[in-house]
Amino acid sequence: MEIRLQTSLIAALVSVALAVSVLLRTRRGPEQRLFGLLALNLGAWYLTRLLELALGDGTGSGFFGRLHLVFGVLFPLSIVRFFRAFVAEEAMRRIQRLNRAALGLAVVLLVLAATPLHEHIAFRTALLTYVFLALGGALVAVVRWGRQVESSQESRRLLFLAAIGGLAALFALPEYLPAVGLELPPLGTVLVLLFLYLLHQSVLGSRLIDLYELAGRLAVLTALSFTLAGLLWLLVRVAGETSFLQPVVASLVVLLLFDPLRSRVSAQIQRLLFRDRVLFERTITNLRRRVAHVLEVDDLAAVLMEGFAESRRFARAALYLATEDRRALDLAGALGPTPLTHLEVAPARPLLQRLERDGQVTLEGTLRRLEGHRVRGEDRAAETLYEVAQGLEAMGTSVALALRSDEGELYGLLCVGDASDSFSDDEVGLLRGLAMQAAIALENSRLFQRLNERDRLAALGEMAAGLAHEVRNPLGAIKAAAQYVEASQGSPGEHAGGAEREMLEVIVEEVDRLGRVVGGFLDYAKPGRGDPSPVDAGEVARRTLKLMEPQARTQGARITLVEGDALPPVRIDAEQLKQVLLNLLRNALQAVEGRGEGAITVEVAGVPAAEPRHVELRVRDDGPGISAAVRSKLFVPFVTTKDDGTGLGLALSQRIVSAAGGTIEARSPRGQGATFVVRLPAASRESSPGSAWAASSAGTAAAPRTAAGARGSARRDAVAGAAEVPSG
Ligand code: ADP
């Protein structure tokens, strides 16, 4: 059998087999489908050549000869389409144009192939030109795209890909030469088949996912093809072209050598071409593992900088962490020359906004885009990018990455710089993964800190409560002793001097004050749960008002109670609710003291609009109101503006109300005194047999309301320093 016949047969069978094995797979992506079409096209091309050689007259103008031409015309189209599955959007557009041009030319050539003109050498030359223009065009598109990408590493990789593609096109060249009457040994067929086989392997494994992978594989493939083609050439030389055994022996040799050769060549190429990238990936993976175990914020910077230093790829690195008030970022750790140690958020806003949008910003990309905006005269965009670039340069960084919580809160910035080089897109992708891991570590360390803090505070609280107990016991004895000495001195002027008596009074007063502080503190630190049960808030208010009546009267103040109708009961310990109201009323009386006839109003009303229903108790006074400075920390323990105050009344009230599921808030519109609003949820119906809370009001001054007597009108009770008597 003639050598071209043999190689055509083998090539047709191998191509179709490869195509079928991919196309028959149940799960295939666009690249697998395109590869299947490409291999089918090639198979048909070789098959028609075989048939033409076997059955035709040798001129190439028979039926199969023409079909062979048709598949030859279609082949570049299949290649360009396959290429498109791997290039990015921008390059795609260019290839699309190329695709359309090639398609137009192909149609013309196909039409010509059907006419007697196809035998003309001009047609054949046009065909050859078209094939290489189409392939060359695709490669040029990749090269131009490579010149435009932002990262120089990425650009180098693309150019490399184009070079490999060029080599592949060169391999295909000898296959087309017979069309213009040139005959070469069938080396091209072997090379094309090897390319096809290796591409098939990559496509089947769905591993041609990134450019790095594609370029790496193409490099392996080229080296392999040359090695195997050299072997084949040797065989042909030794055995002679006409040997029948030659293709069989060649196939056997190829089969035997293929796997070991492939892994060797692949390892070598990885080492030579992608060593940096492999090391980089290893560094980042190791770092991610180490960062995952970090529990203290301080350790994070140390772990990161150590890892960067070990890799030797990073000339500079810095970790910035947001300050408590989120207004600035402070340097937590750095590698290389010390960068800015403090970064105010306001001036760095353009950079931070960009980071918020993209997650990372590279200096190289920013400068390129800035140049683009300048060329197009887009001044505002250029201005912003200039500020971004300045921010990056100030930090001495090539890539800045944001460390954010899940909710988007900025925890900090990770900045890295490479003295000699920039980072490629996939390296930036790896860095982004590291930044994400670092953000998780920061979140975890904050939680950990909070837990520690809580435990510490709980222990401190226990100790303080114990201490307060110890202080309270001797206070009683001191007071009793002081009073005894005071009494034993008899009436003033008898024995003792006025100064001594005064001292004794001071002792008793101060002991009382200390007792109040300690008692309040103990109540606050360990409030009893009480006995929460459905309670009539109006009833509790009436009782409390009665208690405050004498004090109001001496002060000349007037307290009015406004009680709404049909109040639902609230679930709270009645004594604790009374305590809350007492605190609020005491504060109100103190606020109106010395301001003529102070007016205090207590309102108890249902909040029907709220669901579930609530009861509101409002205590309003016409005192001086609460200053803004005090209002912001009103419920913080020990905050007081009074000489003899403890600053615990409101804090304790808030604790009681929150424990009952309610809220307490203060309002103080300018010049209108202060109003405290306590909101308590109504007790659910099942747990509030009406009689239970109604009965609890028996024995108090105001008679329980009957539905008939109270409906439709608000009742006004007044406890007053003047002679006003509560009306039924
Ligand atoms: P104390 O009364 O012992 O100071 P509180 O916790 O009850 O402690 O109150 C804290 C502070 O809140 C008071 O010192 C006072 O400045 C302010 N305050 C509370 N109630 C009023 C009010 N009705 N009018 C003006 N200021 C008030």
CSV table of N, CA and C and ligand atoms in Angstrom, one decimal, residues 583-584 587-588 590-591 621 624-626 630 634 639-642 644-651 674 676, ligand 1:
chain,number,residue,atom,x,y,z
A,583,ASN,N,-38.7,54.6,90.5
A,583,ASN,CA,-37.4,55.2,90.0
A,583,ASN,C,-37.8,56.4,89.1
A,584,LEU,N,-38.7,56.1,88.2
A,584,LEU,CA,-39.0,57.2,87.2
A,584,LEU,C,-39.7,58.4,87.9
A,587,ASN,N,-37.1,60.4,89.9
A,587,ASN,CA,-36.3,61.2,89.0
A,587,ASN,C,-37.1,62.4,88.6
A,588,ALA,N,-38.4,62.2,88.3
A,588,ALA,CA,-39.2,63.3,87.8
A,588,ALA,C,-39.4,64.3,88.9
A,590,GLN,N,-37.4,64.9,91.4
A,590,GLN,CA,-36.1,65.6,91.5
A,590,GLN,C,-35.9,66.6,90.4
A,591,ALA,N,-36.4,66.3,89.2
A,591,ALA,CA,-36.2,67.2,88.1
A,591,ALA,C,-37.1,68.5,88.2
A,621,ASP,N,-42.6,64.9,82.9
A,621,ASP,CA,-42.4,66.0,83.8
A,621,ASP,C,-42.1,67.3,83.1
A,624,PRO,N,-36.3,70.4,83.6
A,624,PRO,CA,-35.4,71.0,82.6
A,624,PRO,C,-35.1,70.1,81.4
A,625,GLY,N,-35.5,68.9,81.5
A,625,GLY,CA,-35.2,68.0,80.4
A,625,GLY,C,-33.8,67.3,80.6
A,626,ILE,N,-33.5,66.5,79.6
A,626,ILE,CA,-32.2,65.8,79.7
A,626,ILE,C,-31.3,66.3,78.6
A,630,VAL,N,-26.0,63.7,78.4
A,630,VAL,CA,-26.5,62.6,79.4
A,630,VAL,C,-27.4,61.6,78.7
A,634,LEU,N,-27.7,57.4,79.2
A,634,LEU,CA,-28.7,57.5,80.3
A,634,LEU,C,-28.9,56.2,81.1
A,639,VAL,N,-24.0,56.3,85.9
A,639,VAL,CA,-24.0,57.6,85.2
A,639,VAL,C,-25.1,58.5,85.9
A,640,THR,N,-24.6,59.5,86.6
A,640,THR,CA,-25.5,60.4,87.3
A,640,THR,C,-25.0,61.9,87.3
A,641,THR,N,-26.0,62.8,87.4
A,641,THR,CA,-25.6,64.2,87.4
A,641,THR,C,-25.9,64.8,88.8
A,642,LYS,N,-26.4,63.9,89.7
A,642,LYS,CA,-26.8,64.4,91.0
A,642,LYS,C,-25.7,64.1,92.1
A,644,ASP,N,-26.0,63.3,95.2
A,644,ASP,CA,-26.2,62.1,96.0
A,644,ASP,C,-26.8,61.0,95.1
A,645,GLY,N,-26.7,61.1,93.8
A,645,GLY,CA,-27.3,60.0,93.0
A,645,GLY,C,-26.4,58.8,92.9
A,646,THR,N,-27.0,57.7,92.5
A,646,THR,CA,-26.2,56.4,92.3
A,646,THR,C,-26.0,56.1,90.9
A,647,GLY,N,-26.8,56.7,90.0
A,647,GLY,CA,-26.8,56.4,88.6
A,647,GLY,C,-27.2,55.0,88.3
A,648,LEU,N,-27.9,54.4,89.2
A,648,LEU,CA,-28.3,53.0,89.0
A,648,LEU,C,-29.8,52.8,88.7
A,649,GLY,N,-30.6,53.8,89.0
A,649,GLY,CA,-32.1,53.7,88.9
A,649,GLY,C,-32.5,53.4,87.5
A,650,LEU,N,-32.0,54.1,86.5
A,650,LEU,CA,-32.5,53.8,85.2
A,650,LEU,C,-31.9,52.5,84.6
A,651,ALA,N,-30.6,52.3,85.0
A,651,ALA,CA,-30.0,51.0,84.5
A,651,ALA,C,-30.8,49.8,85.0
A,674,ALA,N,-39.0,66.1,80.4
A,674,ALA,CA,-38.5,64.7,80.0
A,674,ALA,C,-39.7,63.8,80.0
A,676,PHE,N,-40.4,59.5,80.0
A,676,PHE,CA,-39.9,58.2,79.9
A,676,PHE,C,-41.0,57.3,79.5
B,1,ADP,P1,-29.7,58.9,89.6
B,1,ADP,O1,-31.1,59.3,89.7
B,1,ADP,O2,-29.2,58.2,90.9
B,1,ADP,O3,-28.8,59.9,89.1
B,1,ADP,P2,-30.7,57.4,87.4
B,1,ADP,O4,-30.2,56.2,86.7
B,1,ADP,O5,-32.1,57.3,87.9
B,1,ADP,O6,-29.7,57.7,88.5
B,1,ADP,O7,-30.6,58.7,86.5
B,1,ADP,C1,-29.5,59.0,85.8
B,1,ADP,C2,-29.4,60.4,85.3
B,1,ADP,O8,-30.4,60.6,84.3
B,1,ADP,C3,-29.8,61.4,86.4
B,1,ADP,O9,-28.6,61.7,87.1
B,1,ADP,C4,-30.3,62.6,85.6
B,1,ADP,O10,-29.2,63.4,85.1
B,1,ADP,C5,-30.9,62.0,84.4
B,1,ADP,N1,-32.4,61.9,84.5
B,1,ADP,C6,-33.1,60.9,84.9
B,1,ADP,N2,-34.4,61.2,84.9
B,1,ADP,C7,-34.5,62.5,84.5
B,1,ADP,C8,-35.6,63.5,84.3
B,1,ADP,N3,-36.9,63.1,84.5
B,1,ADP,N4,-35.3,64.7,83.9
B,1,ADP,C9,-34.0,65.1,83.7
B,1,ADP,N5,-32.9,64.2,83.9
B,1,ADP,C10,-33.2,63.0,84.3
